[in-house]
XYZ file of C-alpha atoms in Angstrom:
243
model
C -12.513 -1.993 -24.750
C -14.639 -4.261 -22.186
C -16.194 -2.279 -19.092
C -13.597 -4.916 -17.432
C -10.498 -3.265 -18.758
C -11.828 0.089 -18.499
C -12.402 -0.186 -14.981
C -9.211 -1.769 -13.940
C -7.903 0.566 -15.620
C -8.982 3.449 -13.576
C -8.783 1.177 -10.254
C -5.569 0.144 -10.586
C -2.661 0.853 -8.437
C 0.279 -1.425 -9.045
C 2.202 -0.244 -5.871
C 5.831 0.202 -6.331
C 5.556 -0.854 -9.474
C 3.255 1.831 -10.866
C 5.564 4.099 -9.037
C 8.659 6.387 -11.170
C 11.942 6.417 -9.757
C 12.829 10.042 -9.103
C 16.580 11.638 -9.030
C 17.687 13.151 -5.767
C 21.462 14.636 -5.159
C 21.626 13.782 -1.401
C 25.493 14.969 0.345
C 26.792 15.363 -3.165
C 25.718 11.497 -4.345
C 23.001 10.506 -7.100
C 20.416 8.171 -5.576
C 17.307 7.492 -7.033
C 13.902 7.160 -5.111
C 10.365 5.985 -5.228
C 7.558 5.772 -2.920
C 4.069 4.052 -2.818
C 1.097 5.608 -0.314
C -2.173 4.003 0.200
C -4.042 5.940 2.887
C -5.304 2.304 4.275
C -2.655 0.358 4.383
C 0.552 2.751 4.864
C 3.605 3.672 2.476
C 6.378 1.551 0.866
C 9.682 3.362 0.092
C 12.473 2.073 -1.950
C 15.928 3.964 -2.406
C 19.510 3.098 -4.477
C 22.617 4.394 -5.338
C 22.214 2.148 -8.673
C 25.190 -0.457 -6.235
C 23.229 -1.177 -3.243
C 18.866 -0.597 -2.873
C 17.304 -0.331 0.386
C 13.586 -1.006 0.940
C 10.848 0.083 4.000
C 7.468 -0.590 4.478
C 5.219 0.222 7.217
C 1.874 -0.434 8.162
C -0.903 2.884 8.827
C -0.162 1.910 13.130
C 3.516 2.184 12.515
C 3.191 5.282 10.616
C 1.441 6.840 13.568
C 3.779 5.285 16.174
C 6.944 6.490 14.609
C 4.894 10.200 13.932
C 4.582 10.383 17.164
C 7.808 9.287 18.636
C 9.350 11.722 15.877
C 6.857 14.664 16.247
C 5.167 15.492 19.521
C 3.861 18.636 19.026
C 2.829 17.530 15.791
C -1.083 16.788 15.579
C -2.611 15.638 11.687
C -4.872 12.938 10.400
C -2.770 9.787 8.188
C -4.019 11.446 5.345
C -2.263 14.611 5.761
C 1.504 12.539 7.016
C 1.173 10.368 4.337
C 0.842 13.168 1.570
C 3.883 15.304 3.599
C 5.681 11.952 2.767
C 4.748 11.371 -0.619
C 5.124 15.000 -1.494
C 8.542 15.330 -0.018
C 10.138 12.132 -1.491
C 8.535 12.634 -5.267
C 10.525 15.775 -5.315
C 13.296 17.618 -3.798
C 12.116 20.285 -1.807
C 14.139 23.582 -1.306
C 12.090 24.331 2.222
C 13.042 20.442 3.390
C 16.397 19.521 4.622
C 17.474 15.620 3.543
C 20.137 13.630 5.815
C 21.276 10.001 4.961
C 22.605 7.935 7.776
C 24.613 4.432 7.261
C 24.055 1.484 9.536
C 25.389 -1.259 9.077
C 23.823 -2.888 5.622
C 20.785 -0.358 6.282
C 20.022 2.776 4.994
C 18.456 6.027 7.455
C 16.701 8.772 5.615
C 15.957 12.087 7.541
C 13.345 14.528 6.725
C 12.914 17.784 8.249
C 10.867 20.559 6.893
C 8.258 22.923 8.602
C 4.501 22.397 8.884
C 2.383 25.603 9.808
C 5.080 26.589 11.535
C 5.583 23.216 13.377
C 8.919 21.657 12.937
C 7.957 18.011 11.499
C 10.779 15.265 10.891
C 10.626 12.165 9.505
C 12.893 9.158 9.285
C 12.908 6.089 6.720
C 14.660 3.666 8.054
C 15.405 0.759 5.317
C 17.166 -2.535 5.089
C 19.047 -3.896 2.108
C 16.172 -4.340 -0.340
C 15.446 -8.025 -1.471
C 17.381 -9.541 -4.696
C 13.801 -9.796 -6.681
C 13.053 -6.010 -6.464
C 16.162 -5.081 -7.703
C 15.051 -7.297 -10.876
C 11.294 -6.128 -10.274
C 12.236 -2.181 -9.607
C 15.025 -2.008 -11.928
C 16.315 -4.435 -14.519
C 13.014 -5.504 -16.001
C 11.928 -1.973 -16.252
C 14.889 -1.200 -18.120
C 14.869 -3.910 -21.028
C 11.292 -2.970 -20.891
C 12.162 0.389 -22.246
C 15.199 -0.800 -24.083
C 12.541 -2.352 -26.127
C 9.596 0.116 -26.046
C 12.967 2.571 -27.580
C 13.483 0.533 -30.142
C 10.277 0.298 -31.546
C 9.418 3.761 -31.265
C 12.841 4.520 -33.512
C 11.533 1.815 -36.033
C 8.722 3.920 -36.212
C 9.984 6.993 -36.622
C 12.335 5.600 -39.342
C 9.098 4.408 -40.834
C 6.993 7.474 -40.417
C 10.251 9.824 -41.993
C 10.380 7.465 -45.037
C 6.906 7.796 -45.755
C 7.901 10.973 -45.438
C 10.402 11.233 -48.385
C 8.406 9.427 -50.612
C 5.877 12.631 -49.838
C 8.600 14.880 -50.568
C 9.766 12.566 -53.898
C 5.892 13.330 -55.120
C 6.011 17.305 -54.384
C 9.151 17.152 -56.757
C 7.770 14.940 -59.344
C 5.108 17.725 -59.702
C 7.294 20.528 -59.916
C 7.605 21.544 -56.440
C 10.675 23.052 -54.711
C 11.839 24.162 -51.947
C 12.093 28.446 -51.622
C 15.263 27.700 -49.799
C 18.221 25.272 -50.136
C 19.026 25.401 -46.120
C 15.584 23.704 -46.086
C 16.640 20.399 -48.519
C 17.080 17.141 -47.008
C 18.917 13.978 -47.932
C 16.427 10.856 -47.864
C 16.615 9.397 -45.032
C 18.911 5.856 -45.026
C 18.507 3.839 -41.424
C 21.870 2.284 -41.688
C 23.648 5.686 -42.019
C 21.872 6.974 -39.649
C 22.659 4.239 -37.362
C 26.418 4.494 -38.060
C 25.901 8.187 -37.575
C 25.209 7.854 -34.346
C 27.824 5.479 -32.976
C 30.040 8.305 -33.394
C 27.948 11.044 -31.945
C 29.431 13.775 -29.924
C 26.076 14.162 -28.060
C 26.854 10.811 -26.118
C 29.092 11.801 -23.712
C 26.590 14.467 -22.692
C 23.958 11.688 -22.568
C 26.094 9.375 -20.406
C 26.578 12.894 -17.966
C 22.435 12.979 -17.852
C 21.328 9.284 -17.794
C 19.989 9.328 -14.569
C 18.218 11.729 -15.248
C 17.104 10.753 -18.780
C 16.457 6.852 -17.181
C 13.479 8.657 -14.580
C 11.884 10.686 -17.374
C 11.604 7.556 -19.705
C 10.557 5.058 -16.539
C 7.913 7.618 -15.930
C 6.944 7.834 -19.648
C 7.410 3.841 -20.586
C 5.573 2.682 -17.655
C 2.345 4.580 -18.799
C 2.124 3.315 -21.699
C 2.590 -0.530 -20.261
C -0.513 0.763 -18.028
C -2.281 1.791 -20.683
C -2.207 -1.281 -23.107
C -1.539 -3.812 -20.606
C -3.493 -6.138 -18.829
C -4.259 -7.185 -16.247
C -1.857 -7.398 -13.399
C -0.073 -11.190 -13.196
C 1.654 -12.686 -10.050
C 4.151 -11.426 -8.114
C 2.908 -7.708 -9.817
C 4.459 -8.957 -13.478
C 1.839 -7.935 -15.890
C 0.265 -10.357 -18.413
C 0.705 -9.453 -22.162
C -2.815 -8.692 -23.454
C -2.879 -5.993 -25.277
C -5.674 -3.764 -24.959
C -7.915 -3.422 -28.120
């Protein structure tokens, strides 16, 4: 790997982009959330229902203004607002009460929680979110890991054959197995396939997707940061595989 790569690799940010989406039951409704902080330049927040997304960003002198209009009493360097952001918003805390307000086509998130004792409230007040970033934030992401899916199941259908033609040597030797609840049938894709068309278990998937799509964002957007490179326009990433 150049020094090139490796560096960018530890420098890079990728904003929202880099960012997972987490899941957060707000007023008894699924919504998922993300949000970007960079101590220089402010925080970018993004928030949908998976029917409408809403978008805010705000600039380090906004961030102040608004902490002050919002919080009086309430004294802290960026740093420390920013992080109280970040922190609250990349998961649901039990100590932090969460409001959502309707306006119009825009979107009001309320934080209130307690800081040293100091009541601290914050509000994220986003518009509808631009037509790209539902295709950057969401649909790209997701045929991105329709695809990453697939090829880790050809794998695995590769690594378990290799895997009975292990098990087809042991016997060829004489081996056997000390007991029949351990035997196997060899392992066939297109059963398998068929198998699974007809699973019970998918109805209980369909009840956790959300869920399920945040973990796997989280987990398939490493591994695009680890073996792509380096960021393209518009935040796209170039295909070059890292070697």
């Amino acid at each position: 790997m150049s020094s090139a790569k490796s560096e960018w690799k530890k420098t890079w940010q990728g904003g929202l982009n880099a960012r997972s989406w987490q899941r957060f039951e707000l007023e008894g409704q699924n919504f998922l959330l993300k949000t970007h902080v960079d101590h220089r330049e402010g925080y970018e927040f993004l928030l949908t229902d998976l029917t409408s997304m809403w978008h805010e960003k705000m600039d380090i002198d906004q961030v102040k203004k608004r902490c002050k209009t919002l919080n009086p009493r309430f004294e802290a360097p960026l740093p420390t607002i920013l992080r109280l952001l970040q922190d609250n918003t990349e998961t649901k805390k039990d100590s932090t009460d969460y409001t959502i307000q309707h306006k119009g086509e825009g979107m009001v998130l309320v934080l209130e929680t307690k800081v040293g004792g100091i009541r601290f409230t914050w509000e994220f007040h986003c518009q509808q979110a631009q037509k790209e970033m539902l295709r950057d934030q969401l649909l790209e992401p997701l045929m991105t890991m329709v695809g990453e899916l697939g090829r880790r199941e050809h794998r695995l259908g590769q690594l378990l054959k290799a895997k009975d033609r292990e098990i087809e040597d042991y016997k060829m030797g004489g081996a056997t197995v000390s007991r029949k609840n351990l035997q196997t049938e060899r392992f066939d894709p297109t059963t398998f396939r068929k198998e699974q068309l007809v699973c019970k278990h998918v109805a209980k998937c369909f009840r956790f997707a959300i869920t399920s799509f945040a973990f796997r964002y989280a987990d398939v957007g490493q591994t695009r940061r680890n073996v792509i490179w380096p960021p393209g326009p518009r935040g796209v990433m170039l295909c070059r595989c890292l070697t």
